[in-house]
Coordinates of C-alpha atoms in Angstrom, one line a residue:
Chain U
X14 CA -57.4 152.8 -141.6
X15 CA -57.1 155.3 -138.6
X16 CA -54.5 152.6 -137.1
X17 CA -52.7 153.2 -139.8
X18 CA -53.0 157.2 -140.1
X19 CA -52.0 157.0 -136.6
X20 CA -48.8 154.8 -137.3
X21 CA -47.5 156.8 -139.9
X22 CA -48.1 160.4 -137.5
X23 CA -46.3 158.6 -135.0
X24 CA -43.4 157.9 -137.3
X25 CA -43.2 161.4 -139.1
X26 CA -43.4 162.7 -135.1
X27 CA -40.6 160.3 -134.2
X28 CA -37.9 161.2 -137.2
X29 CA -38.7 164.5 -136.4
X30 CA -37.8 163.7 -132.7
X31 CA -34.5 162.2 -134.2
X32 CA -33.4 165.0 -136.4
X33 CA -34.5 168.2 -134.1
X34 CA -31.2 167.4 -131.4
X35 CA -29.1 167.5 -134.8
X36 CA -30.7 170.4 -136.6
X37 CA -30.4 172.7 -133.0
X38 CA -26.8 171.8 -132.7
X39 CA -26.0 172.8 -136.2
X40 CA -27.9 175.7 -136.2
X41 CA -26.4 177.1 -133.0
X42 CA -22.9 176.3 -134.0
X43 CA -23.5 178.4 -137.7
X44 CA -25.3 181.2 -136.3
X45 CA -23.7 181.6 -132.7
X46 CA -20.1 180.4 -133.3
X47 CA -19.2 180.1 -136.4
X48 CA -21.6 183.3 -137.4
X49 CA -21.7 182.5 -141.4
X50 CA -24.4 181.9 -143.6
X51 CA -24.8 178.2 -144.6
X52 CA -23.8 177.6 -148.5
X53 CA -27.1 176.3 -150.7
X54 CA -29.2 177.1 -147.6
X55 CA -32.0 176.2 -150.0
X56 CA -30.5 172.8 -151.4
X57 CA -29.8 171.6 -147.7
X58 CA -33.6 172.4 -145.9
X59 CA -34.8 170.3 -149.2
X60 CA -32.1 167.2 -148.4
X61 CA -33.3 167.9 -144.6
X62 CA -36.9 167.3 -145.9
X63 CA -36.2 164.3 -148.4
X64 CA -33.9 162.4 -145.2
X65 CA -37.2 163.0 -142.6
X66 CA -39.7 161.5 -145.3
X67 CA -37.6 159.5 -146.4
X68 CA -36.5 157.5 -143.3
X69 CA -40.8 158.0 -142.1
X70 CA -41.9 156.1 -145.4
X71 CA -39.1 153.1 -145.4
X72 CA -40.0 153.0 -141.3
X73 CA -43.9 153.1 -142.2
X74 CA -43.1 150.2 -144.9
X75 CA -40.6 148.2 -143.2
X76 CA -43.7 148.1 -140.5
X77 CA -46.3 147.1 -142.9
X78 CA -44.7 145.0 -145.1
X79 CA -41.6 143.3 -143.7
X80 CA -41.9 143.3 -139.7
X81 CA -44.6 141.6 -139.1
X82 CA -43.8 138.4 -141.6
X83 CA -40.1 138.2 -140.3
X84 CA -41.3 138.0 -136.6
X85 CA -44.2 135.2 -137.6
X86 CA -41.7 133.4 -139.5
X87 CA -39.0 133.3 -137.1
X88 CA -41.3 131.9 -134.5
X89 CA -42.5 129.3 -136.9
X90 CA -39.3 128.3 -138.2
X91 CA -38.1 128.0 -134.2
X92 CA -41.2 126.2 -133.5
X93 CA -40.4 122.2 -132.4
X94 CA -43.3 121.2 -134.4
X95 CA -41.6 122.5 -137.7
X96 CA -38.3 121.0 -137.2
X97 CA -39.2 117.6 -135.8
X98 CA -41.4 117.5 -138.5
X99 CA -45.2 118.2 -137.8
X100 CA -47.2 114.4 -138.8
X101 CA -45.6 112.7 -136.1
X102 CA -47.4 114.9 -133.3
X103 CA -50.5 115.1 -134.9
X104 CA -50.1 111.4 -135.5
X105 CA -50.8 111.3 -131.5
X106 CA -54.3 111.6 -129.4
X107 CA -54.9 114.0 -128.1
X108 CA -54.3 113.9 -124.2
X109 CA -50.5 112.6 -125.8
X110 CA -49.8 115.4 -127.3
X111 CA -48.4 117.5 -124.4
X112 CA -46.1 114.4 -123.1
X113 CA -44.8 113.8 -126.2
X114 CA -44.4 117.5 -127.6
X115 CA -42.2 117.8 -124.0
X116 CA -40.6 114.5 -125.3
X117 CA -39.9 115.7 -128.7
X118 CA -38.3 119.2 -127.8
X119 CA -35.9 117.3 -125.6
X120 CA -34.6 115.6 -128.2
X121 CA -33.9 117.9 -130.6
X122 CA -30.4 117.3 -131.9
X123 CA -28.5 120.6 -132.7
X124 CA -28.2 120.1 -136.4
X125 CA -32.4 119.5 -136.5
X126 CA -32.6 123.5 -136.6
X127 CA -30.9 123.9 -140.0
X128 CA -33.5 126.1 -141.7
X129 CA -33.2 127.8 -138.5
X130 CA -29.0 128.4 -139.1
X131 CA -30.0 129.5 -142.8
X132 CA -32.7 131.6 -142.4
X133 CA -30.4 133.5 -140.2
X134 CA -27.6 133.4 -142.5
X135 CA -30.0 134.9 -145.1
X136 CA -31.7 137.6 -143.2
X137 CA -28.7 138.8 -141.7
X138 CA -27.4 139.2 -145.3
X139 CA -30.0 140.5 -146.9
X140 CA -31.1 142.9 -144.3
X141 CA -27.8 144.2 -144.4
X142 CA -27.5 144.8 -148.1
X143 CA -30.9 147.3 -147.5
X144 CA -29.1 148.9 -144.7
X145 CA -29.6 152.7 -145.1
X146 CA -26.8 153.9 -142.9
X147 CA -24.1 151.1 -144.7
X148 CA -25.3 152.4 -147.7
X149 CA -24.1 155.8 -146.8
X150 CA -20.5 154.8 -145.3
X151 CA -19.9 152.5 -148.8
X152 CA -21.1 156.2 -150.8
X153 CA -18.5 158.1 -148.4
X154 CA -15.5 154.8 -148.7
X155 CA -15.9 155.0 -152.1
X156 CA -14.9 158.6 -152.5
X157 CA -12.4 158.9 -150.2
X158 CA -10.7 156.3 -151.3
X159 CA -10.7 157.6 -155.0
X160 CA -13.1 154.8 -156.6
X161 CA -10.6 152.0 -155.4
X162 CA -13.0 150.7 -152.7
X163 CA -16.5 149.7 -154.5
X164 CA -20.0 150.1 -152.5
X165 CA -20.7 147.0 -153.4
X166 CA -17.7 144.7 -152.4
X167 CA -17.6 146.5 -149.1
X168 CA -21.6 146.5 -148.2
X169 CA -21.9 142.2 -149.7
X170 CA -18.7 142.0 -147.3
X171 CA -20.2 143.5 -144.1
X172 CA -23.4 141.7 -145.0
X173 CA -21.6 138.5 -145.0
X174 CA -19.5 138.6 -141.8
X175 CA -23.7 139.8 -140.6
X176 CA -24.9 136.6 -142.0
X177 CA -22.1 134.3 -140.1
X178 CA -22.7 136.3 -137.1
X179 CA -26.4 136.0 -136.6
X180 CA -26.3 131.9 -137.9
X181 CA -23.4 131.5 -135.5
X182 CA -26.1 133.8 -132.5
X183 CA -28.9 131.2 -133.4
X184 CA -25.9 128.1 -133.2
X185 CA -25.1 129.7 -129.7
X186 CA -28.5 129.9 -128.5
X187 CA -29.3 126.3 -129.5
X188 CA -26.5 124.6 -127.8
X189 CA -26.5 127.0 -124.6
X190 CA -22.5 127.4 -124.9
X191 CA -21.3 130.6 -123.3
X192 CA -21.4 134.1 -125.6
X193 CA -18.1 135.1 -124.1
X194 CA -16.3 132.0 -125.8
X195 CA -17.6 133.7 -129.1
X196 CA -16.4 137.2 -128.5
X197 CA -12.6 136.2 -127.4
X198 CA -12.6 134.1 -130.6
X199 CA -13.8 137.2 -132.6
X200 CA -11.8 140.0 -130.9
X201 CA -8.5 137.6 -131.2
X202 CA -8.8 137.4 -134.7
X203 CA -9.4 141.0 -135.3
X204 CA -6.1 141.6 -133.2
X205 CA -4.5 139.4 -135.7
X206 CA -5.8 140.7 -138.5
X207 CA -5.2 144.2 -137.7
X208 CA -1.4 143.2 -137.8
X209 CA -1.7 141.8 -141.5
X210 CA -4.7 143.6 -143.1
X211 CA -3.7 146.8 -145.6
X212 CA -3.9 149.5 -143.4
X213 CA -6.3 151.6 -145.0
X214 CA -9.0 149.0 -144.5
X215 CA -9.0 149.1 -140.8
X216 CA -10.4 152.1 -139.8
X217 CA -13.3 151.3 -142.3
X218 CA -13.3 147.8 -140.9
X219 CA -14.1 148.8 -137.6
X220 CA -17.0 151.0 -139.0
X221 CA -18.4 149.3 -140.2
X222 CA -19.1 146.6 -137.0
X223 CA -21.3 149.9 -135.9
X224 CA -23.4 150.6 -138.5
X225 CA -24.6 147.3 -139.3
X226 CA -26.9 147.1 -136.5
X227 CA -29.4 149.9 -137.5
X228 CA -33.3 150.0 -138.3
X229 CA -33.6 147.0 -140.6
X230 CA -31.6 144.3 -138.8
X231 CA -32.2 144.8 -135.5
X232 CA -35.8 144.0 -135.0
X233 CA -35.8 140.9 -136.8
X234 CA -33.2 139.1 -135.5
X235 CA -34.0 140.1 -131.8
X236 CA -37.8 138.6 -132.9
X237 CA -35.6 135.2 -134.2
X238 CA -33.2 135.7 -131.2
X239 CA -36.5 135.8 -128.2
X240 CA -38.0 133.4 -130.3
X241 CA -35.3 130.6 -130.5
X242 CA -34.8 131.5 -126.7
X243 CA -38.3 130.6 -125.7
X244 CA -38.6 127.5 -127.4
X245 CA -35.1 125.6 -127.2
X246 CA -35.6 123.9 -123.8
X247 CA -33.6 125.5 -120.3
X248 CA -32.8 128.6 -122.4
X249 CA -34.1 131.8 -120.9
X250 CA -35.1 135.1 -123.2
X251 CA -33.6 137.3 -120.8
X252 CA -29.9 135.9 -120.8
X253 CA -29.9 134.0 -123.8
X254 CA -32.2 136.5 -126.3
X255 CA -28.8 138.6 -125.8
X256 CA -25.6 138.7 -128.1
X257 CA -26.5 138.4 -131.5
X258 CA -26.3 142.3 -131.7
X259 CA -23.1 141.6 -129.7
X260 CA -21.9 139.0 -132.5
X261 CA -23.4 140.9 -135.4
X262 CA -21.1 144.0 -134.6
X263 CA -17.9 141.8 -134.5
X264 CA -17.8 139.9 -137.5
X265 CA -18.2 142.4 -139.7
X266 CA -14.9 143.4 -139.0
X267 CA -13.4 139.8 -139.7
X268 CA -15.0 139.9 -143.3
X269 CA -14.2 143.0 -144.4
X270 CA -10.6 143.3 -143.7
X271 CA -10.5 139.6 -145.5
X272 CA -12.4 141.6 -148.1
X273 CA -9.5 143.7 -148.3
X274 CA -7.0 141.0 -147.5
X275 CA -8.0 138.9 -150.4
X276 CA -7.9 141.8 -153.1
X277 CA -4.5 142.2 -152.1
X278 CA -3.6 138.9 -152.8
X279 CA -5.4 138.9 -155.9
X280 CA -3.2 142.4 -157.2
X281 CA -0.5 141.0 -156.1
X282 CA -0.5 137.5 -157.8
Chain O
X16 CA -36.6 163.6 -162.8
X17 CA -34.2 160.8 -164.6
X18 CA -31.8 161.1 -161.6
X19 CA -34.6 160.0 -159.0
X20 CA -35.8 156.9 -161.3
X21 CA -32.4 155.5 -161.3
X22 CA -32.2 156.1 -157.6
X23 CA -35.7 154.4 -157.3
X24 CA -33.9 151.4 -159.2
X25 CA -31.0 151.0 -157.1
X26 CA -33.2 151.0 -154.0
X27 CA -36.0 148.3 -155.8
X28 CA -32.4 146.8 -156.1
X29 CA -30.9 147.4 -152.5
X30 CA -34.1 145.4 -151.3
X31 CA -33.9 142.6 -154.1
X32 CA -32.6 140.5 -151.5
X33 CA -34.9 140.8 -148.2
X34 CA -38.1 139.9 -150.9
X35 CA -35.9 136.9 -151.6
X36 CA -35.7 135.3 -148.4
X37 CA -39.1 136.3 -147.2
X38 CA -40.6 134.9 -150.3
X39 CA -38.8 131.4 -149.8
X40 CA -39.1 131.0 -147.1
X41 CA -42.5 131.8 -146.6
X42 CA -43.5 129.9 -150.0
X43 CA -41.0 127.2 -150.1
X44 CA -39.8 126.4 -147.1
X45 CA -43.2 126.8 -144.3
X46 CA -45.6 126.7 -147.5
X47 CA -47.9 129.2 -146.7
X48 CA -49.7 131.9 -148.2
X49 CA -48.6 135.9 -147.5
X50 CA -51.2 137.0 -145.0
X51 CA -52.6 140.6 -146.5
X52 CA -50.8 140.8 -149.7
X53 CA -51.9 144.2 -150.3
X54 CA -50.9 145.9 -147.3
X55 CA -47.7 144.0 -147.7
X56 CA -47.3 145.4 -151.1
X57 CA -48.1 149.5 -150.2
X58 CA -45.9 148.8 -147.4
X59 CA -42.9 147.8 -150.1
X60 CA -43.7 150.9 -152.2
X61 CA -42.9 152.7 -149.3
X62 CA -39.9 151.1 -148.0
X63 CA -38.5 151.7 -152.0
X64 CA -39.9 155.3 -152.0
X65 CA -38.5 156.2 -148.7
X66 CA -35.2 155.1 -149.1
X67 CA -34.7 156.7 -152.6
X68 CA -35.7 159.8 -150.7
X69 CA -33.3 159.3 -148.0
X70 CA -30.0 158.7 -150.3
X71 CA -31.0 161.4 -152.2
X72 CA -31.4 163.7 -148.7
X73 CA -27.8 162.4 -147.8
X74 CA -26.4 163.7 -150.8
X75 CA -28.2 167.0 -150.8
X76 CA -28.2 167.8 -146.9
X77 CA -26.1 165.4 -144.1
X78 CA -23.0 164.6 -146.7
X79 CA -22.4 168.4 -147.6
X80 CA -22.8 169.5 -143.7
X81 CA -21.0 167.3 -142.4
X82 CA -18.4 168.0 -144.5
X83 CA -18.8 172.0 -144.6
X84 CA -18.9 171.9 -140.6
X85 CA -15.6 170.1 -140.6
X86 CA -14.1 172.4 -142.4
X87 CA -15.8 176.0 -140.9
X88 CA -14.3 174.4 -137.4
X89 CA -11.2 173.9 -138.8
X90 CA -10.8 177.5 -140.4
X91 CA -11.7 179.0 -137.3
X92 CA -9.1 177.3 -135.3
X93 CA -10.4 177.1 -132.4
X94 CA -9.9 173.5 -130.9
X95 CA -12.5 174.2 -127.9
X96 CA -14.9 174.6 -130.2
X97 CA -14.6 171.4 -132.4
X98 CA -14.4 169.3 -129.5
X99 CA -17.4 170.7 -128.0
X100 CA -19.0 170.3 -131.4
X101 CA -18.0 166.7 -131.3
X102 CA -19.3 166.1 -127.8
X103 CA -22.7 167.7 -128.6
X104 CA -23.1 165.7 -131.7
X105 CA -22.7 162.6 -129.4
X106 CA -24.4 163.5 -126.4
X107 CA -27.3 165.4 -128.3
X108 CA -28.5 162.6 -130.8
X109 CA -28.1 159.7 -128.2
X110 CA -29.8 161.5 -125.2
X111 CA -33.4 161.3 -126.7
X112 CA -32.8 158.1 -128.7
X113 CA -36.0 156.2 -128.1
X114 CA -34.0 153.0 -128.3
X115 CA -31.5 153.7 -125.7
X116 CA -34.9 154.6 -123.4
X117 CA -36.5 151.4 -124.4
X118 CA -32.9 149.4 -123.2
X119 CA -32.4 151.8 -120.6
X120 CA -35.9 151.1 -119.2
X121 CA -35.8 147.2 -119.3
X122 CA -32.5 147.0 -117.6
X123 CA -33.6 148.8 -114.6
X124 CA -36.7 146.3 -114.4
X125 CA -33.9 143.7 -114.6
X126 CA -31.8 145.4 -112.2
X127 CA -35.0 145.4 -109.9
X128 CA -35.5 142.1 -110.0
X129 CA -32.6 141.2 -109.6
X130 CA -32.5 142.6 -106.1
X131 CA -29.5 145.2 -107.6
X132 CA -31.5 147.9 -107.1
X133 CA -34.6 148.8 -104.7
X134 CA -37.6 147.7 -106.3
X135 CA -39.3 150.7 -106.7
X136 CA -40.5 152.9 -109.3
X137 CA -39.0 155.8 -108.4
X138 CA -35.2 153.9 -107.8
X139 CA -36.0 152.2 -111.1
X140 CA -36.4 155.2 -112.9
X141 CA -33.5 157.1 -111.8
X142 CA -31.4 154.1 -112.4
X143 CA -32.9 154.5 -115.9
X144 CA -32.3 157.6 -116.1
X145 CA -28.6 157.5 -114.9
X146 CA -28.0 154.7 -118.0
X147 CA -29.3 157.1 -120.2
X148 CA -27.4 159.7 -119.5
X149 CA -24.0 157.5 -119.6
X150 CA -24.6 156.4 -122.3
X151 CA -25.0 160.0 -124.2
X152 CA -21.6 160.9 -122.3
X153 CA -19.9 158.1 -123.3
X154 CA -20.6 158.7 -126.8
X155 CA -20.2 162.4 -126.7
X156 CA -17.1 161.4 -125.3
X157 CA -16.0 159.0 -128.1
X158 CA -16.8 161.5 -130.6
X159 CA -14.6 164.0 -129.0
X160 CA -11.9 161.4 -128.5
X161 CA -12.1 160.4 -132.0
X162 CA -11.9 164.3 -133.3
X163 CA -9.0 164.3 -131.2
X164 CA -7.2 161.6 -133.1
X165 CA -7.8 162.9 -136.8
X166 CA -6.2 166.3 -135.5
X167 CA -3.0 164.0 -133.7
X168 CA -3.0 161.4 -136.5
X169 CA -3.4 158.6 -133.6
X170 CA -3.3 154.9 -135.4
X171 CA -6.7 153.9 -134.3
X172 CA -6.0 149.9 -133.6
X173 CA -4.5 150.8 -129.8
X174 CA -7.2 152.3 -128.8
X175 CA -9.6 149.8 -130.2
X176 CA -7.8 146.7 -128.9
X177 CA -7.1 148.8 -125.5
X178 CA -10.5 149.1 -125.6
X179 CA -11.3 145.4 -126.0
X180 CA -8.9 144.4 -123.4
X181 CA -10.6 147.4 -120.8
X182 CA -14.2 145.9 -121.9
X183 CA -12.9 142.1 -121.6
X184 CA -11.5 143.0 -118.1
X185 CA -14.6 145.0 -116.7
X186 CA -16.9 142.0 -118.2
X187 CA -15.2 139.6 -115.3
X188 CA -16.0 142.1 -112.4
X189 CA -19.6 143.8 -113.8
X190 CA -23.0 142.3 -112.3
X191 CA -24.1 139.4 -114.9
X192 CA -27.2 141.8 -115.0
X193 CA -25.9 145.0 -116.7
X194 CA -23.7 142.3 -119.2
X195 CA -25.8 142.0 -122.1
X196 CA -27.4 145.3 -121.7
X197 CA -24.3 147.2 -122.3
X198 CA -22.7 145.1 -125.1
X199 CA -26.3 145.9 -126.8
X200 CA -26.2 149.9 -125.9
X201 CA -22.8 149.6 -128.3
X202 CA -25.7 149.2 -131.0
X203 CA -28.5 151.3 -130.3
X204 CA -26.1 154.6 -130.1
X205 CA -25.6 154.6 -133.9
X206 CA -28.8 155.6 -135.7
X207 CA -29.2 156.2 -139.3
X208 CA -29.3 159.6 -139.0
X209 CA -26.1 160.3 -136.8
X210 CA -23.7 157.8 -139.3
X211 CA -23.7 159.5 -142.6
X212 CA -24.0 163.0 -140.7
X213 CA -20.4 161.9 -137.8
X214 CA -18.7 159.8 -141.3
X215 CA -19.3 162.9 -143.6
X216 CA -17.7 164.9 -140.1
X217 CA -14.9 162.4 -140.2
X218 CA -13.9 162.3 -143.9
X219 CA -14.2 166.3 -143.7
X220 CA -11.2 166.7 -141.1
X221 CA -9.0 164.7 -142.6
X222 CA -9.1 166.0 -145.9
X223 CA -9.0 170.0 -144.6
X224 CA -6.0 169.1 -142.1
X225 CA -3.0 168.5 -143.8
X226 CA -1.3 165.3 -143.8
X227 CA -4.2 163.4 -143.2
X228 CA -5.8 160.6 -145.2
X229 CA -9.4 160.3 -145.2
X230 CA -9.0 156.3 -145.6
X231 CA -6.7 156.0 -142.5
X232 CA -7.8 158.9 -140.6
X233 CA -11.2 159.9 -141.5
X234 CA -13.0 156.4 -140.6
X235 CA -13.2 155.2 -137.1
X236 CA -15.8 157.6 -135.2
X237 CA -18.5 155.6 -135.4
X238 CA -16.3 152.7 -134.0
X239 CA -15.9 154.4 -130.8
X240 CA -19.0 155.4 -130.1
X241 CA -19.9 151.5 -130.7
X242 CA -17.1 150.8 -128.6
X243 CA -16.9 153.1 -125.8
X244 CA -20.6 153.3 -124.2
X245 CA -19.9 149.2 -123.7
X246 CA -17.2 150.2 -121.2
X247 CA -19.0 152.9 -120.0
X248 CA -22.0 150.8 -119.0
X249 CA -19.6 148.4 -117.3
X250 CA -18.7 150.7 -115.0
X251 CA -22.2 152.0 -114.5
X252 CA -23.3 148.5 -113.5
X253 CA -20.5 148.5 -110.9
X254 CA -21.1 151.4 -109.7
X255 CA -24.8 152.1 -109.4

């Protein structure tokens, strides 16, 4: 119980950290520069309050509850014993075991990591969808573009082009092929679709490639990137751990401005 | 009272998802039991509390200054000012991000290794220290850029794709090292804090200035400063 005490001090003291750069520089700037009094002083200290607790308690639970089980899956899931199958290895005696666990990893076929490519799919999604920060841009898209832009259709978008990404990161790491192929692809199609996309969608589009990579994503797909990387033979954590961050703020931008693409059509027809 | 319940419900709802998966996957898929269920559970009423509280916080506190800050700036009409607002915002809120320390740290050890840099601890901890603070400018930077644009009405797609094309370039000529490092420092300068607060910032310009829309204009700060620090760290790599 003190470990945990200690955990949530930590995280109260950290937000705190976060928010004190923030609160100085707008408190300066009302008091110094702009010398007025701040409208609903009252209102905003309580939102200030509610947005350090607030992010503490989702940190302390995302900690508790979800961290630890996404990081002990994702090494299980990328473990060669799961995906080959685990009877034909215990099947063996032991002094086999090590020759034949050496044999087995090297003939892992690509495809063989399926559950792999859809547990990334999934987490990416669904992690995204609990995004705090997304949820804020889809509250602030939705206003300013007078209700014609739903949260919803624009957070499931970004959460999908998230879901491609981080399958297409684990796909990459599997096969070894090079993460700058990946990004050319991706930025050439952005390029093109900024051409034919509405053009209110692309500002938002490129948004939203930045905020999808916040608290809740993160930390579980780097544990399923450093885990794949350690266990797919003559790939190295260091190098190859790398670039599903990269990939998961590019997509993102595909899928949403096909989001808005396809509504288009959809008017229009 | 009725107003937090429902946002209770649209979090339970926001998180739907992530219990999902894990429970599939841990129940279907590896067939295994949830190690401390209980912990697992207060850990989920948290997660749900907390980020009612937070969207509720937005609405009350980050959404309305943002916006009110915007517009003070704007009345006052001094441009120094706002673009030394916008640079703060960057530089102060990514400077003491503990992510950025913990990416800034492990490249130097990189660096070290990889015979870039003297191996150290003192050379390794200014080369740290000089990632840091590169970082914080180039994002203070973009920020001020990006200000810059909703006040000139700049269409945003040049300088992303210059952008691109600058990062694609440097990427041929930067140490492998620094590569990965500063494609990931693109994501770690965006915390949950700074977006709502530099989007409500954005949104707020172009709907005080006239002849802005907040669709076209407003959007695209947070963009930058995912796009700029990349190039920025480039360079650094070459450089240092």
């Amino acid at each position: 119980m003190p470990e945990l005490l200690t955990t949530i001090l930590m995280t109260f003291v950290a937000t705190i950290r976060d928010i004190a750069p923030i609160a100085l520089l707008l408190v300066f700037f009302q008091v110094i520069v702009l010398r007025e009094r701040i409208a609903h002083l009252k209102r905003i200290l309580v939102g200030f309050i509610y947005v350090v607790a607030g992010l503490a308690l989702f940190l302390i639970g995302l900690d508790q509850a979800l961290f630890p089980i996404g990081e002990i899956m994702a090494t299980q899931l990328t473990d060669p014993v799961f995906i080959t199958g685990a009877e034909a290895i215990e099947d063996l005696n032991a002094s086999d075991i090590v020759d034949s666990a050496v044999a087995t990893v090297q003939s892992i076929e690509w495809w063989q990591y399926y559950w792999v490519y859809i547990f990334a799919a999934a987490i990416g999604f669904s992690t995204t969808i609990a995004e705090p920060s997304l949820i804020a841009v889809a509250i602030k898209a939705n206003e300013a573009s007078g209700g014609a832009l739903s949260p919803w259709g624009l957070r499931i978008a970004v959460a999908i082009g998230v879901a491609i990404s981080i399958a297409l990161g684990a796909f990459r790491i599997v096969t070894g092929t090079s993460l700058a192929y990946y990004m050319m692809a991706g930025y050439l199609i952005v390029i093109i679709q900024t051409m034919f996309a509405p053009k209110m969608i692309v500002p938002l589009a490129y948004d939203s490639g930045g905020v999808t990579t916040s608290t809740v994503t993160v930390p579980l797909v780097t544990a399923l990137g450093l885990g794949l990387a350690s266990t797919v033979p003559g790939r190295s954590p260091l190098i190859d751990g790398f670039g599903l961050i990269a990939l998961a703020s590019l997509f993102p931008m595909i899928t949403v401005m096909a989001y808005a693409q396809i509504s288009r059509m959809r008017a229009g027809s | 009272m009725s107003q937090f319940l429902k946002t209770i419900k649209d979090a339970l709802r926001d998180l739907l998802a992530i219990i999902i998966v894990v429970v599939f996957f841990q129940l279907v898929v590896l067939q295994q039991p949830f190690p401390e269920p209980t912990k697992i559970l207060i850990g989920l009423v948290a997660v749900v509390l907390g980020l009612a509280l937070f969207i509720q916080g937005l609405e009350l506190s980050l959404f309305p200054l943002g916006e009110n800050m915007a517009g003070a700036l704007v009345r006052k009409g001094n441009l120094f000012w706002l673009l030394f607002f916008a640079f703060a915002l960057g530089f102060g809120t990514t400077v003491a991000e503990p992510a950025l320390i913990a990416v800034a740290k492990e490249a130097a050890r990189i660096s070290a290794m990889a015979g870039v840099i003297v191996d150290t601890e003192e050379s390794q901890s200014s080369y740290a220290l000089g990632l840091r603070l590169t970082v914080a400018l180039s994002v203070g930077i973009s920020l001020l850029v990006g200000v810059l644009r909703i006040l000139k009405g700049w269409p945003i797609h040049y300088i992303i794709i210059g952008g691109y094309l600058v990062i694609v370039i440097l990427t041929q000529f930067a140490p492998e090292g620094i590569i990965g490092v500063a494609y990931d420092s693109g994501g770690v300068t965006t915390s949950t804090i700074t977006v709502p607060l530099v989007t409500a910032l954005g949104i707020g310009l172009s709907t005080v200035i006239k002849g802005r829309n907040p669709m076209i204009d407003g959007f695209g700060l947070i963009a930058f400063a995912s796009l700029f620090p990349i190039a920025f760290v480039l360079l650094y790599g070459m450089v240092a």
